[in-house]
Tab-separated table of C-alpha atoms in Angstrom:
chain	number	residue	atom	x	y	z
F	1	GLU	CA	94.223	-21.476	-21.352
F	2	VAL	CA	96.422	-24.045	-19.666
F	3	GLN	CA	96.270	-27.510	-21.180
F	4	VAL	CA	98.094	-30.694	-20.258
F	5	VAL	CA	97.545	-33.761	-22.428
F	6	GLU	CA	99.240	-37.135	-22.064
F	7	SER	CA	99.587	-39.591	-24.891
F	8	GLY	CA	101.524	-42.693	-25.855
F	9	GLY	CA	99.980	-45.265	-23.571
F	10	ASP	CA	99.787	-48.749	-25.023
F	11	LEU	CA	99.795	-52.484	-24.378
F	12	VAL	CA	103.388	-53.706	-24.237
F	13	LYS	CA	105.163	-56.892	-23.264
F	14	PRO	CA	107.353	-57.138	-20.189
F	15	GLY	CA	110.891	-55.977	-20.847
F	16	ARG	CA	109.905	-53.645	-23.668
F	17	SER	CA	110.127	-49.864	-23.811
F	18	LEU	CA	107.583	-47.118	-24.246
F	19	ARG	CA	107.664	-43.341	-24.400
F	20	LEU	CA	104.858	-41.212	-23.025
F	21	SER	CA	104.356	-37.605	-24.052
F	22	CYS	CA	102.932	-34.712	-22.093
F	23	THR	CA	101.922	-31.930	-24.450
F	24	THR	CA	101.299	-28.594	-22.812
F	25	SER	CA	100.022	-25.212	-23.884
F	26	GLY	CA	99.172	-21.887	-22.324
F	27	PHE	CA	102.503	-21.471	-20.556
F	28	MET	CA	106.243	-21.956	-21.037
F	29	LEU	CA	106.899	-25.522	-19.927
F	30	GLY	CA	110.567	-24.943	-19.164
F	31	ASP	CA	109.722	-22.272	-16.601
F	32	TYR	CA	107.931	-24.761	-14.371
F	33	ALA	CA	108.544	-28.035	-12.630
F	34	MET	CA	106.633	-30.982	-13.991
F	35	SER	CA	105.986	-34.427	-12.624
F	36	TRP	CA	104.728	-37.841	-13.616
F	37	PHE	CA	102.410	-39.784	-11.334
F	38	ARG	CA	100.701	-43.098	-11.855
F	39	GLN	CA	97.735	-45.031	-10.586
F	40	ALA	CA	97.514	-48.799	-10.904
F	41	PRO	CA	94.007	-50.145	-11.587
F	42	GLY	CA	91.859	-49.722	-8.486
F	43	LYS	CA	94.804	-48.393	-6.458
F	44	GLY	CA	95.979	-45.099	-5.049
F	45	LEU	CA	98.303	-42.465	-6.438
F	46	GLU	CA	102.040	-42.968	-6.758
F	47	TRP	CA	104.692	-40.436	-7.616
F	48	VAL	CA	106.980	-41.544	-10.450
F	49	GLY	CA	109.402	-38.666	-10.897
F	50	PHE	CA	109.770	-34.995	-11.646
F	51	MET	CA	111.880	-32.491	-13.496
F	52	ARG	CA	112.707	-29.140	-11.981
F	53	SER	CA	112.149	-25.957	-13.919
F	54	LYS	CA	114.917	-24.692	-16.192
F	55	PRO	CA	115.712	-21.805	-13.801
F	56	SER	CA	116.137	-24.407	-11.044
F	57	GLY	CA	118.501	-26.477	-13.139
F	58	GLY	CA	116.088	-28.812	-14.896
F	59	THR	CA	117.347	-31.761	-12.873
F	60	THR	CA	115.308	-34.868	-12.284
F	61	GLU	CA	114.323	-37.105	-9.376
F	62	TYR	CA	112.724	-40.538	-9.468
F	63	ALA	CA	110.912	-42.969	-7.252
F	64	ALA	CA	113.004	-45.971	-6.263
F	65	SER	CA	110.635	-48.299	-8.104
F	66	VAL	CA	111.494	-46.722	-11.476
F	67	LYS	CA	114.984	-45.302	-10.964
F	68	GLY	CA	117.371	-46.555	-13.608
F	69	ARG	CA	114.508	-47.650	-15.881
F	70	PHE	CA	112.499	-44.446	-16.414
F	71	THR	CA	113.807	-41.097	-17.619
F	72	ILE	CA	112.076	-37.751	-17.856
F	73	SER	CA	113.057	-35.351	-20.581
F	74	ARG	CA	111.614	-32.190	-21.998
F	75	ASP	CA	111.578	-30.359	-25.332
F	76	ASP	CA	110.896	-26.788	-24.350
F	77	SER	CA	110.660	-25.640	-27.973
F	78	LYS	CA	107.689	-27.956	-28.420
F	79	SER	CA	106.348	-27.611	-24.867
F	80	ILE	CA	106.385	-31.386	-24.525
F	81	ALA	CA	107.703	-33.483	-21.667
F	82	TYR	CA	108.443	-37.165	-22.030
F	83	LEU	CA	108.583	-40.202	-19.830
F	84	HIS	CA	110.907	-42.798	-21.335
F	85	MET	CA	110.135	-46.168	-19.809
F	86	ASN	CA	112.541	-49.086	-20.288
F	87	SER	CA	112.517	-52.651	-19.015
F	88	LEU	CA	108.819	-52.441	-18.287
F	89	LYS	CA	107.393	-54.750	-15.675
F	90	ILE	CA	103.870	-56.014	-15.126
F	91	GLU	CA	103.685	-53.851	-12.012
F	92	ASP	CA	104.206	-50.738	-14.130
F	93	THR	CA	100.658	-51.176	-15.441
F	94	ALA	CA	98.848	-47.977	-14.557
F	95	VAL	CA	97.294	-44.773	-15.747
F	96	TYR	CA	100.131	-42.280	-16.023
F	97	TYR	CA	99.421	-38.649	-15.279
F	98	CYS	CA	101.506	-35.630	-16.136
F	99	SER	CA	101.233	-32.647	-13.824
F	100	VAL	CA	102.740	-29.179	-13.833
F	101	ARG	CA	103.534	-26.978	-10.873
F	102	LEU	CA	102.176	-23.706	-12.183
F	103	ARG	CA	101.063	-21.783	-9.135
F	104	TYR	CA	101.039	-23.497	-5.786
F	105	PHE	CA	101.987	-27.124	-6.261
F	106	PHE	CA	101.287	-29.781	-8.890
F	107	ASP	CA	98.036	-28.083	-9.713
F	108	TYR	CA	97.409	-28.799	-13.390
F	109	TRP	CA	96.971	-32.402	-14.448
F	110	GLY	CA	96.246	-34.157	-17.694
F	111	GLN	CA	93.557	-36.791	-18.081
F	112	GLY	CA	96.110	-39.603	-18.048
F	113	THR	CA	97.208	-42.313	-20.445
F	114	LEU	CA	96.958	-46.041	-19.808
F	115	VAL	CA	100.012	-48.271	-19.927
F	116	THR	CA	99.372	-51.994	-19.775
F	117	VAL	CA	102.305	-54.354	-19.420
F	118	SER	CA	101.304	-57.906	-20.159
F	119	SER	CA	102.603	-60.912	-22.010
J	1	ASP	CA	110.131	-42.734	3.102
J	2	ILE	CA	107.449	-40.702	4.856
J	3	VAL	CA	104.339	-42.785	5.388
J	4	MET	CA	101.010	-40.983	5.120
J	5	THR	CA	98.118	-42.631	6.935
J	6	GLN	CA	94.567	-41.542	6.223
J	7	THR	CA	91.457	-42.361	8.200
J	8	PRO	CA	88.769	-43.346	7.691
J	9	LEU	CA	89.028	-45.502	4.607
J	10	SER	CA	85.533	-44.482	3.591
J	11	LEU	CA	82.854	-42.087	4.671
J	12	SER	CA	79.137	-42.002	3.912
J	13	VAL	CA	77.660	-38.574	4.496
J	14	THR	CA	74.181	-37.093	4.339
J	15	PRO	CA	74.076	-34.007	2.107
J	16	GLY	CA	74.408	-30.868	4.163
J	17	GLN	CA	76.252	-32.655	6.971
J	18	PRO	CA	79.937	-32.135	7.790
J	19	ALA	CA	82.738	-34.568	7.036
J	20	SER	CA	86.250	-34.845	8.351
J	21	ILE	CA	89.274	-36.770	7.090
J	22	SER	CA	92.444	-37.313	9.077
J	23	CYS	CA	95.946	-37.625	7.690
J	24	LYS	CA	98.966	-38.490	9.814
J	25	SER	CA	102.551	-38.448	8.604
J	26	SER	CA	105.377	-40.581	9.974
J	27	GLN	CA	107.616	-37.508	10.186
J	28	SER	CA	107.001	-33.823	10.685
J	29	LEU	CA	106.123	-31.962	7.504
J	30	LEU	CA	107.295	-28.631	8.917
J	31	HIS	CA	110.246	-27.338	6.927
J	32	SER	CA	112.962	-25.053	8.231
J	33	ASP	CA	111.537	-22.368	5.932
J	34	GLY	CA	108.453	-22.272	8.133
J	35	LYS	CA	106.137	-23.891	5.628
J	36	THR	CA	104.400	-27.212	6.118
J	37	TYR	CA	104.293	-29.257	2.933
J	38	LEU	CA	100.969	-31.027	3.158
J	39	TYR	CA	98.418	-31.041	0.345
J	40	TRP	CA	94.924	-32.402	-0.248
J	41	TYR	CA	93.628	-33.707	-3.546
J	42	LEU	CA	90.217	-34.919	-4.639
J	43	GLN	CA	89.917	-37.486	-7.385
J	44	LYS	CA	86.454	-37.829	-8.833
J	45	LEU	CA	85.537	-40.994	-10.687
J	46	GLY	CA	87.316	-41.265	-14.003
J	47	GLN	CA	89.134	-37.970	-13.551
J	48	PRO	CA	92.645	-36.882	-12.599
J	49	PRO	CA	93.268	-35.595	-9.087
J	50	GLN	CA	92.445	-31.951	-8.463
J	51	LEU	CA	94.291	-29.845	-5.932
J	52	LEU	CA	92.047	-28.654	-3.118
J	53	ILE	CA	94.396	-27.442	-0.391
J	54	TYR	CA	98.090	-26.553	-0.405
J	55	GLU	CA	100.413	-26.078	2.532
J	56	VAL	CA	97.852	-27.334	5.047
J	57	THR	CA	95.333	-24.501	5.037
J	58	ASN	CA	95.320	-22.695	1.685
J	59	ARG	CA	92.463	-23.335	-0.686
J	60	PHE	CA	93.405	-23.570	-4.348
J	61	PRO	CA	91.580	-20.841	-6.332
J	62	GLY	CA	88.051	-21.897	-7.200
J	63	VAL	CA	87.756	-24.412	-4.368
J	64	PRO	CA	84.565	-23.746	-2.381
J	65	ASP	CA	85.030	-22.355	1.101
J	66	ARG	CA	83.191	-25.338	2.612
J	67	PHE	CA	86.565	-27.087	2.304
J	68	SER	CA	89.123	-26.280	4.969
J	69	GLY	CA	92.427	-27.740	6.039
J	70	SER	CA	94.084	-27.646	9.406
J	71	GLY	CA	96.821	-29.256	11.416
J	72	SER	CA	100.527	-29.078	12.070
J	73	GLY	CA	103.593	-31.235	12.391
J	74	THR	CA	102.349	-34.735	11.719
J	75	ASP	CA	98.578	-34.456	12.193
J	76	PHE	CA	96.290	-32.924	9.620
J	77	THR	CA	92.583	-32.719	8.895
J	78	LEU	CA	90.456	-31.898	5.897
J	79	LYS	CA	86.960	-30.735	6.733
J	80	ILE	CA	83.945	-30.264	4.540
J	81	SER	CA	81.485	-28.079	6.400
J	82	ARG	CA	78.409	-29.139	4.428
J	83	VAL	CA	78.861	-32.020	2.016
J	84	GLU	CA	77.319	-31.670	-1.420
J	85	ALA	CA	76.708	-34.328	-4.046
J	86	GLU	CA	79.590	-33.022	-6.170
J	87	ASP	CA	82.050	-33.730	-3.328
J	88	VAL	CA	81.962	-37.506	-3.843
J	89	GLY	CA	85.236	-39.113	-4.758
J	90	VAL	CA	88.492	-40.183	-3.179
J	91	TYR	CA	90.467	-37.706	-1.123
J	92	TYR	CA	94.226	-38.002	-0.833
J	93	CYS	CA	96.715	-36.211	1.351
J	94	MET	CA	100.247	-35.836	0.067
J	95	GLN	CA	103.585	-34.610	1.405
J	96	SER	CA	106.424	-32.933	-0.435
J	97	ILE	CA	108.905	-32.115	2.324
J	98	GLN	CA	110.991	-35.131	1.402
J	99	LEU	CA	111.528	-37.333	-1.597
J	100	PRO	CA	109.888	-39.568	-2.552
J	101	LEU	CA	106.641	-37.615	-2.651
J	102	THR	CA	104.111	-39.827	-0.911
J	103	PHE	CA	100.346	-40.014	-0.725
J	104	GLY	CA	97.951	-41.310	1.855
J	105	GLY	CA	95.949	-44.362	0.876
J	106	GLY	CA	92.844	-42.312	0.151
J	107	THR	CA	89.449	-41.788	1.751
J	108	LYS	CA	86.390	-42.527	-0.313
J	109	VAL	CA	83.513	-40.140	0.326
J	110	GLU	CA	80.043	-41.091	-0.785
J	111	ILE	CA	76.608	-39.610	-0.296
J	112	LYS	CA	73.989	-41.404	1.784
């Protein structure tokens, strides 16, 4: 059974760092592209960034709003993907979702983890 | 960036009646490979988005056949032939032909 579970969300002060984890099971994470999305309270969905599958080079792409501050990495041996977030801003407050492109598109999502950036 | 514009913002539907949501993109979503990279998601309250439709017309496995997608180029439509209570939530269209991936603003569907 495919499972995607985010963790690591927390209340942090502006300028601090945080690492989110996306723990997966039921498939080989490295064989698939994965992406992070976010949703600010009461707002719509926003793409944060993604990592291509290992066969496709495992390269990453980011939204302009997070480029240079956020980094996606992956530990295939543990089937965990990470979102490293530096220099956090108040506007980064959101529920962060991890999603995997298993079959047709980003079709398997976790339940999300809440990041609150506040002084 | 490709701007995705959804209408209406909200929809109140009597159970058993049809519903239709429009999504327009600022650029064509037709790729040179012949595919059109337009998707529909439904986000129910307190839940992550769930993929309904991929590449304009294809239902994700398990999605009821009352959901259908249509359109081409820059104009797309999601139709629910007979709305059921479980269909309430916010519907989003999304494009992946160009980075950044972008979503429409969402259409909230509620039951009358």
